[in-house]
Coordinates of C-alpha atoms in Angstrom, one line a residue:
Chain A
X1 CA -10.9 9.9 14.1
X2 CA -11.2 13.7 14.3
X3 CA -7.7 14.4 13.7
X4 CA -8.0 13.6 10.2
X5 CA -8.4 16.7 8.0
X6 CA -10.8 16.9 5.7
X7 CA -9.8 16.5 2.3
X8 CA -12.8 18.4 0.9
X9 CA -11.8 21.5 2.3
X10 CA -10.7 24.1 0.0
X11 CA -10.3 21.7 -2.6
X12 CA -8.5 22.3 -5.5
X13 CA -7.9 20.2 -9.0
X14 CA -4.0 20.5 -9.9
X15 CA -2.1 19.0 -12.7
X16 CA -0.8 15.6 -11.4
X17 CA -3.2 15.2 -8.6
X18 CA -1.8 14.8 -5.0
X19 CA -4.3 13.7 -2.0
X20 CA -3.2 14.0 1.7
X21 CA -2.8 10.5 3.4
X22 CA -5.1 8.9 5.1
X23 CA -7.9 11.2 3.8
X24 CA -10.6 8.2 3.3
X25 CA -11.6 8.5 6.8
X26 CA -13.7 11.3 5.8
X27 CA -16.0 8.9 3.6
X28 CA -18.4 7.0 6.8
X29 CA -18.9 4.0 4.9
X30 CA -21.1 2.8 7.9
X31 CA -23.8 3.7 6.2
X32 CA -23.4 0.8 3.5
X33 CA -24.6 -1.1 6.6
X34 CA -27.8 -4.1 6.7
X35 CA -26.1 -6.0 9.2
X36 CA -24.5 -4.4 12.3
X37 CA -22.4 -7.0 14.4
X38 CA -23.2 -6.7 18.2
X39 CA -20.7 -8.5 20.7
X40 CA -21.6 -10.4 23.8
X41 CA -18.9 -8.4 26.4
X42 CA -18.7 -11.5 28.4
X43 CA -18.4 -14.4 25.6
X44 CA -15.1 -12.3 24.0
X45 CA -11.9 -13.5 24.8
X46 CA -9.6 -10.4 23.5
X47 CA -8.2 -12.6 20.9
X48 CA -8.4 -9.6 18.0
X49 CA -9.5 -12.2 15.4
X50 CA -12.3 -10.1 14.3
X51 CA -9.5 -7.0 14.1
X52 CA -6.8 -9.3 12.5
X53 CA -9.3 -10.3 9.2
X54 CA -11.6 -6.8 9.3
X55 CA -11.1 -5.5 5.4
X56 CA -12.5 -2.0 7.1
X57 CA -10.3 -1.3 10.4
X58 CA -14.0 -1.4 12.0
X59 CA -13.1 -4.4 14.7
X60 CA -10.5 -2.5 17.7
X61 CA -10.1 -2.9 21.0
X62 CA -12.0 -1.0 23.7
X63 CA -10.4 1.3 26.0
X64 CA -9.8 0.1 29.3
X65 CA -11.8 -3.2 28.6
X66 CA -10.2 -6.6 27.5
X67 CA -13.3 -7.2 25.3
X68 CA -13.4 -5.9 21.3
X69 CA -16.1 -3.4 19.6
X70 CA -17.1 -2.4 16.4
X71 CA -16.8 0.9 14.7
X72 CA -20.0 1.7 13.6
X73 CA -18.6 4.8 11.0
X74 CA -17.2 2.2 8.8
X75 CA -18.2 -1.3 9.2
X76 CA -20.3 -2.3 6.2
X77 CA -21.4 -5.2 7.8
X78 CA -20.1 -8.0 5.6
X79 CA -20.1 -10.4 9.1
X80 CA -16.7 -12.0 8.7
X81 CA -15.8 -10.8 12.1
X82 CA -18.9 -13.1 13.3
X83 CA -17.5 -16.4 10.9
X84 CA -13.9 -16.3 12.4
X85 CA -14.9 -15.7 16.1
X86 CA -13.8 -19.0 18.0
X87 CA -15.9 -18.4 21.0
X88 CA -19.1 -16.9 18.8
X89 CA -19.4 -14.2 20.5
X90 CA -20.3 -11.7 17.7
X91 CA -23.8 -11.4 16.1
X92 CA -25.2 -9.8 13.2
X93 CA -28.4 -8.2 13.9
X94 CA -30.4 -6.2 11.6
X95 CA -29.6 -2.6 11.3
X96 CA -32.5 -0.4 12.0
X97 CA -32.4 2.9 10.8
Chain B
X1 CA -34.2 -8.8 19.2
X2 CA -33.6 -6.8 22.5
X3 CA -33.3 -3.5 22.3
X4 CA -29.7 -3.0 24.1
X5 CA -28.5 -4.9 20.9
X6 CA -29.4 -2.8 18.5
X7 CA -28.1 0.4 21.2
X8 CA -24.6 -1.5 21.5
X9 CA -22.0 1.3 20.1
X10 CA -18.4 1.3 20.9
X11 CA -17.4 3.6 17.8
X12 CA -16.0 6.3 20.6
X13 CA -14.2 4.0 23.0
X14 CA -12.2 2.6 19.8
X15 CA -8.4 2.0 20.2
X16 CA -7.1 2.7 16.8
X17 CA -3.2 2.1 16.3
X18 CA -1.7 3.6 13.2
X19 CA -3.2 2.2 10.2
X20 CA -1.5 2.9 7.0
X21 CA -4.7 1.3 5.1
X22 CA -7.4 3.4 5.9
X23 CA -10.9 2.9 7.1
X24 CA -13.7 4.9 4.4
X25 CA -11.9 2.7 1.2
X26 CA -15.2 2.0 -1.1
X27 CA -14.5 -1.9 -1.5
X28 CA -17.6 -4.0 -1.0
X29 CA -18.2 -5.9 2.2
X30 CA -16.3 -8.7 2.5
X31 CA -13.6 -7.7 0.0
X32 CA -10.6 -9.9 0.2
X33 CA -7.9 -8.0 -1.5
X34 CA -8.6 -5.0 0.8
X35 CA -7.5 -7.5 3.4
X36 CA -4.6 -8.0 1.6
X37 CA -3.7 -4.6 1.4
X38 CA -4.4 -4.5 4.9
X39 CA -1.7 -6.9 5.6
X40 CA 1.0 -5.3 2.8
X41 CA 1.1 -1.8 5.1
X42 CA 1.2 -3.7 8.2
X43 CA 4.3 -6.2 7.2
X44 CA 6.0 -3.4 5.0
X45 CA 5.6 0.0 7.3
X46 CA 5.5 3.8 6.5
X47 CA 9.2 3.7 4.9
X48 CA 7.6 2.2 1.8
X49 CA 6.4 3.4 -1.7
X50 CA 3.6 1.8 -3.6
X51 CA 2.6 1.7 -7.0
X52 CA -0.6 0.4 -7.9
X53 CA -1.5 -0.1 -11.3
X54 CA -5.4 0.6 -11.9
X55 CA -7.6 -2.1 -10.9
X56 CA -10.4 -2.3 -7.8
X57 CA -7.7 -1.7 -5.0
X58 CA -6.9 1.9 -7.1
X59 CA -10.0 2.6 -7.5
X60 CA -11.7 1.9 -3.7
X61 CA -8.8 3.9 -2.1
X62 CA -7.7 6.6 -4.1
X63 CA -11.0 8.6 -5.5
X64 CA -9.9 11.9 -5.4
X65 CA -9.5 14.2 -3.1
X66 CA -8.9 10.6 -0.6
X67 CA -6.8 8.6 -0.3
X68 CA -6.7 5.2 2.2
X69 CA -2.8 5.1 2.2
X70 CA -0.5 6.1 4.7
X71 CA 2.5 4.9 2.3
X72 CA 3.5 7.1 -0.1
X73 CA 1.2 5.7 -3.5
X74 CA 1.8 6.1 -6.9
X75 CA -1.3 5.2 -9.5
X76 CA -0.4 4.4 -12.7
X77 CA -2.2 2.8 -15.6
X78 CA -3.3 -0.6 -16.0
X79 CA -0.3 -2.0 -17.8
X80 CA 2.5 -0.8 -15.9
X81 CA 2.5 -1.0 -12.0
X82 CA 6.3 -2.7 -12.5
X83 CA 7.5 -0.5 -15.3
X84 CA 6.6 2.6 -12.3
X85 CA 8.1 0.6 -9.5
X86 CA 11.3 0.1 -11.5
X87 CA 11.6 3.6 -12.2
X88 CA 11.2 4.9 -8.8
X89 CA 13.9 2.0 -7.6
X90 CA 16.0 3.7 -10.3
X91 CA 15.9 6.9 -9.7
X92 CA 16.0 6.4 -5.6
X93 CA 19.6 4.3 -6.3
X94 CA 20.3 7.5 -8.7
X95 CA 19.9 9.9 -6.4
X96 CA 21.5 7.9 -3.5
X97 CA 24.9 8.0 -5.4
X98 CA 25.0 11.5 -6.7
X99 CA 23.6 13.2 -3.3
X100 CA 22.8 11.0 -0.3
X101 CA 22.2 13.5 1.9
X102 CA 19.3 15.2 -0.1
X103 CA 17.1 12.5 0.3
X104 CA 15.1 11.7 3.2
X105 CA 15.6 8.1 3.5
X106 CA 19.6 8.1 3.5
X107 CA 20.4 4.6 1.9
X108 CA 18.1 3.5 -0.9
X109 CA 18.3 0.0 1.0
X110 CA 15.9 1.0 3.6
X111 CA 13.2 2.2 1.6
X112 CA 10.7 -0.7 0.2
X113 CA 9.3 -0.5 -3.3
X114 CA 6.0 -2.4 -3.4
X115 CA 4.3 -2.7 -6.5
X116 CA 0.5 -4.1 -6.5
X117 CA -1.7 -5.3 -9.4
X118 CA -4.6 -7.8 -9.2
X119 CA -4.4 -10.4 -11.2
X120 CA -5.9 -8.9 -15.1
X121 CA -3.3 -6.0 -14.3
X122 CA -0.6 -8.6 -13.0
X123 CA -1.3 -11.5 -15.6
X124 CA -2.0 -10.4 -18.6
X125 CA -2.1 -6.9 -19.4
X126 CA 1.0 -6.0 -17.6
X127 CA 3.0 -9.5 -18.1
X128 CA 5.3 -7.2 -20.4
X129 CA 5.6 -4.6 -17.7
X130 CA 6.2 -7.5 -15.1
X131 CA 8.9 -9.2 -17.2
X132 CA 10.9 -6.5 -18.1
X133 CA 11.1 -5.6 -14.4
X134 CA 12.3 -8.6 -13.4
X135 CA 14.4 -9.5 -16.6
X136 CA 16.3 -5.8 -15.7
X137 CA 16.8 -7.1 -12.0
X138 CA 14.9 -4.0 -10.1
X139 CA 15.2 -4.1 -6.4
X140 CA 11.1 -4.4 -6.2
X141 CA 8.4 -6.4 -4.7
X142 CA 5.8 -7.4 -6.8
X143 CA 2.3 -8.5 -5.1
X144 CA -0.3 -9.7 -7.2
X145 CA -3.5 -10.0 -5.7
X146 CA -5.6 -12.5 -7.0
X147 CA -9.3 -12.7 -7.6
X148 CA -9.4 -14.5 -10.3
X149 CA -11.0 -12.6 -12.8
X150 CA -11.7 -8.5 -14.1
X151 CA -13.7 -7.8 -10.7
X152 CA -13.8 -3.9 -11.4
X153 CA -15.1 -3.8 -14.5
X154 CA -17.5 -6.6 -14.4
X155 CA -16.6 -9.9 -13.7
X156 CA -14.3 -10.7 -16.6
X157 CA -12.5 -13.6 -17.3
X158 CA -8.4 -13.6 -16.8
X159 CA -6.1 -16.0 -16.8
X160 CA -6.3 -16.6 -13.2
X161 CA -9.9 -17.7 -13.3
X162 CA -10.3 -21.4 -12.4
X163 CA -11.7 -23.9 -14.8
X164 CA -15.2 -24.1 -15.5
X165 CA -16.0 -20.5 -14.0
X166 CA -19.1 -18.3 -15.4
X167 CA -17.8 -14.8 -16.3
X168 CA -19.7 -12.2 -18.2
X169 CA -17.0 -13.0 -21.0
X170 CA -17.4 -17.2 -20.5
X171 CA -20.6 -17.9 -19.4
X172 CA -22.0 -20.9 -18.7
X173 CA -24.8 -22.1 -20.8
X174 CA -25.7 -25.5 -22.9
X175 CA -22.5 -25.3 -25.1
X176 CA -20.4 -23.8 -22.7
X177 CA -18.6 -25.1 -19.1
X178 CA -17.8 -21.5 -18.9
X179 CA -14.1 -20.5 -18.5
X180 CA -12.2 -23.3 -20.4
X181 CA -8.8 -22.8 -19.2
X182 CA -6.7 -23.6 -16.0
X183 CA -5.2 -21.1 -13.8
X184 CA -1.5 -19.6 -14.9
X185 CA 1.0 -20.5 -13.2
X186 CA 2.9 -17.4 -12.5
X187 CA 5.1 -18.5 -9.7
X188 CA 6.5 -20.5 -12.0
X189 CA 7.1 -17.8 -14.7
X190 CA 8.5 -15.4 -12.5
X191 CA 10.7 -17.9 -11.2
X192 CA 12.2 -18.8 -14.6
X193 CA 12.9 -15.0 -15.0
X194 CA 15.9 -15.8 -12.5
X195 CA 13.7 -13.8 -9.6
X196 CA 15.4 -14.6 -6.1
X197 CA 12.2 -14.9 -4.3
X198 CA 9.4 -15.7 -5.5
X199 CA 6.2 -16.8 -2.8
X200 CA 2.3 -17.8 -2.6
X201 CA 0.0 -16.9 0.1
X202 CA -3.5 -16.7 0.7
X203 CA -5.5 -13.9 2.6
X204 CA -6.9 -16.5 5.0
X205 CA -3.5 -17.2 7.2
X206 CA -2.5 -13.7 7.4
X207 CA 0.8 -13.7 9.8
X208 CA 2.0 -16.7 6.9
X209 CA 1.6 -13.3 4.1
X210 CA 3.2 -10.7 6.2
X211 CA 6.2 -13.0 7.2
X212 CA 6.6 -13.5 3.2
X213 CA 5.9 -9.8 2.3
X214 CA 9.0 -9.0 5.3
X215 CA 11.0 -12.1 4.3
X216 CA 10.8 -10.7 0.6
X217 CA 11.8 -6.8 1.3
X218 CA 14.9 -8.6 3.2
X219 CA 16.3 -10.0 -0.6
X220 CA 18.1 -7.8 -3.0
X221 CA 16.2 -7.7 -6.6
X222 CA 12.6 -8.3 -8.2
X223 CA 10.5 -10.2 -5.4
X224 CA 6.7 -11.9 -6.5
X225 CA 4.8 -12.9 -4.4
X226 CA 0.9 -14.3 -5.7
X227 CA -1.6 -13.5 -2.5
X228 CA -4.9 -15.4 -3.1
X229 CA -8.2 -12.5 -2.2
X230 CA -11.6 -14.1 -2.8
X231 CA -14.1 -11.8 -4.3
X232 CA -17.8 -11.9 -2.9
X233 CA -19.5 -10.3 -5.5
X234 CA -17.5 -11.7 -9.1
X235 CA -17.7 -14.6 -7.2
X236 CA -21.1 -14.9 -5.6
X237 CA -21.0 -15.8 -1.6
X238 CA -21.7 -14.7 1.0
X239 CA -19.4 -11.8 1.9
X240 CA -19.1 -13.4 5.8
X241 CA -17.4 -16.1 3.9
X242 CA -14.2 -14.2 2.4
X243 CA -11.9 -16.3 4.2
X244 CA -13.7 -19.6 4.6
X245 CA -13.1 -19.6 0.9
X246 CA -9.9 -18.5 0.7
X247 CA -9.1 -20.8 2.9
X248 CA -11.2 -23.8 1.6
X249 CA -9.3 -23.5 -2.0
X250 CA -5.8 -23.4 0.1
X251 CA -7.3 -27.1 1.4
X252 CA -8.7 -28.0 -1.7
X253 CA -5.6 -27.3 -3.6
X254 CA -6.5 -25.2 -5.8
X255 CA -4.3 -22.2 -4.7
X256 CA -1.3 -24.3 -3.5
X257 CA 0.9 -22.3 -0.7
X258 CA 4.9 -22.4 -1.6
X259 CA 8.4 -20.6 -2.1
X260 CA 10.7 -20.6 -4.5
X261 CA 14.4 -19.4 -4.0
X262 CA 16.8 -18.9 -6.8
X263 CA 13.8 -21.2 -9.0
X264 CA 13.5 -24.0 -7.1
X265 CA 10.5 -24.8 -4.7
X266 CA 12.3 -24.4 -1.3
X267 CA 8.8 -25.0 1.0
X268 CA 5.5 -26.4 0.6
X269 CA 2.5 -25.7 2.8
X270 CA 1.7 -29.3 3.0
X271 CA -2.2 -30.7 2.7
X272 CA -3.5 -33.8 4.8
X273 CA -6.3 -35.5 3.8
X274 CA -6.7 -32.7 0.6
X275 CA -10.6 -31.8 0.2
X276 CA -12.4 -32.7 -3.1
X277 CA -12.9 -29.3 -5.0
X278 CA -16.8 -29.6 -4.4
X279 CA -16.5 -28.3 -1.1
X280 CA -14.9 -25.4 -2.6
X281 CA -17.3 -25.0 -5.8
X282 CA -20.7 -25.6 -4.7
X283 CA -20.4 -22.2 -2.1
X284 CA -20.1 -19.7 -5.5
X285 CA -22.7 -18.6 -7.5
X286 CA -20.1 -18.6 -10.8
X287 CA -19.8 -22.6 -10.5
X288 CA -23.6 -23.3 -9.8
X289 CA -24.3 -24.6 -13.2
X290 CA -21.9 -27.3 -12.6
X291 CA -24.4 -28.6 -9.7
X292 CA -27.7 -28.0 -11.7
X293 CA -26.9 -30.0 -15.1
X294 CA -25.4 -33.6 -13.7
X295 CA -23.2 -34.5 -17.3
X296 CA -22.0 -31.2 -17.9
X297 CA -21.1 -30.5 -13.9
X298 CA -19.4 -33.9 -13.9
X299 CA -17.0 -33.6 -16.8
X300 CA -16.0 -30.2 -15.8
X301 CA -15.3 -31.6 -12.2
X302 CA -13.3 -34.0 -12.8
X303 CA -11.1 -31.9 -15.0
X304 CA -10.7 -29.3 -12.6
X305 CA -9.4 -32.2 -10.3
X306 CA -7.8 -33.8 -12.1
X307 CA -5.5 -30.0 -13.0
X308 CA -5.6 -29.9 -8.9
X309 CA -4.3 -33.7 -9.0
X310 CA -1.7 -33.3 -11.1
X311 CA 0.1 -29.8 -9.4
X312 CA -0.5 -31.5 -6.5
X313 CA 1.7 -34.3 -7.5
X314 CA 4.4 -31.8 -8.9
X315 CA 4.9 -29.9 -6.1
X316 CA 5.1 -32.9 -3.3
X317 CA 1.7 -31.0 -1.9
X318 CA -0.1 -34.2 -0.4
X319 CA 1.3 -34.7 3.5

């Protein structure tokens, strides 16, 4: 997401602090991550289960592919994408960093 | 472990749509009220204000100079998420009728108000807040998140935690069952304040929330609806399992789904074959003493049941 503007820049402290939207894309919370789901391309069905219950927006669609994928900048790797996929096609293998 | 799995990375290939809750929020992995946030900007859209009274959800999206909302977003302190909401519907009618041109959104009709509280914000310390706002008949949705105790300060009790729960402020030990008291009912409250709608939904059927969240901008006046958001940490699991749970205490019983229109229950999400509340106990940490001493676990059981039993039988919940 590089079209978001970084809300660190020039930063100022006003009375009655105002913060731009959609300014938490700047903090990568990907690096909270012990698990990092991995999905079998073939095993997915496009359903967008793992998008629909994704507290992180981590779990979108790939472009030009009917299979999902993960956005590694974000996902903390709580694995709830893996528990609610139907055809288990999503893993959780150990991040190594 | 082959190495292309660990190499997998789609980050760049991502199609994002417009997400008014924002990835980089600091709530934990797993959290189930940042689902439930989630699903409030999805059903409600980019016409809507929210006030958020303080509580985790304030605090994971809105550490300054971020912010995870594309809605406007209004934090206020603990007590008053509905006093806020109340004024902005106020002043938004105000200005409507003295100058409609000058506002943005032409017809204070199309604009939602959404106020959010979990459930110490919701519950208890804002009650007053809550029933002067509906009481005074303000054009607002109220959506209390629920995850059953005070999650962001430390795992306080409130008076959504279930029966027999360990808190830091009702542990468990040999005197105590921890928490002795039974969930409030607020549906029920807000109802009796003469609130149009009033609904309950759980995190785990998501298109079942966002229908109520749209069905309740629809209605004129104050609007409740109670969204059930299991808490991996307060509650020790497994963050994988956020909506197995939520989902196990909507089979249970625990956290019956209904609406009520004009006070009276107009549909039930109706059970077969209801689960014993085990099934939903023995996967959190805060119930485990129930399993480890056999007298103690039993008597608090079967009182916790027996609560589920009996609001079973009240609201017609057994198919």
């Amino acid at each position: 997401m590089s079209d978001t503007q970084d809300p660190y820049e020039n930063l100022k402290i006003t009375t009655g602090v105002v913060a731009e939207p959609n300014t938490s894309r700047a903090n990568k919370t990907g690096s909270w991550r012990e698990f990092k789901p991995v999905i079998d391309t073939d095993a997915c069905i496009g359903c967008g289960q793992c998008d629909t219950y994704c507290p992180d927006q981590a779990a979108k669609p790939v472009e030009g592919e009917d299979f999902y994928g993960f956005d590694l900048d974000y996902c903390k790797g709580c694995g709830i994408c893996a528990e609610v996929c139907p055809t288990d096609a999503i893993e959780m293998v150990r991040e190594v960093k | 472990m082959s190495s292309d799995l660990q190499d997998q990375d789609y980050t760049d290939e991502l199609e994002h749509g417009e997400e008014l809750w924002n990835a980089g929020h600091r709530a934990c992995a797993g959290c189930g009220p940042a689902l439930a946030m989630k699903y409030i900007t999805e059903a409600a859209g980019e016409n809507t204000i929210v006030t958020n009274a303080t509580g985790c959800m304030e605090v994971v999206s809105t550490p300054y100079p971020e912010s995870s909302w594309g809605t406007s977003y209004i934090h206020n302190i603990f007590e008053n998420a509905a006093s806020v909401a109340a004024g902005v519907e106020a002043a938004y009618k105000s200005f409507d009728r003295r100058d409609p041109e000058h506002l943005d959104v032409q017809d204070s009709d199309d604009l939602n108000i959404i106020a959010i509280g979990g459930d110490g914000a919701t519950a208890d310390i804002g009650f007053r807040a809550l029933s002067g706002m509906l009481e005074r008949g303000h054009d607002v949705l109220y959506i209390m998140y629920d995850n059953e105790a005070y999650m962001n300060t430390g795992v306080q009790r409130s008076s959504q935690t279930p029966f027999g729960a360990s808190t830091t402020t009702s542990p468990a030990g040999k005197e105590s069952i921890g928490n002795d008291t039974n969930k409030k009912d607020m549906a029920s409250i807000v109802a009796d304040h003469g609130a149009p709608y009033v609904a309950t939904a759980s995190i785990s059927s998501p298109h079942d929330f966002k229908q109520k969240v749209e069905k309740a901008l629809e209605i004129d006046g104050p609007k409740f609806i109670h969204v059930y958001a299991p808490c991996p940490v307060g509650w020790g699991f497994d963050s994988a399992k956020t909506i197995d749970l939520a989902e196990k205490a909507v089979k249970t019983g625990l956290f019956p789904v209904f609406e009520m229109e004009d006070g009276e229950i107009t549909s039930v999400n109706k059970i077969r074959d209801r689960e014993p509340i085990e099934e939903w106990l023995e996967h959190q940490g805060r119930f485990k003493h129930l399993f480890k001493d056999e007298e103690q676990g039993e008597v608090g059981i079967e009182e916790l049941q027996e609560w589920i039993d009996n609001r079973a039988e009240d609201l017609g919940l057994d198919a």
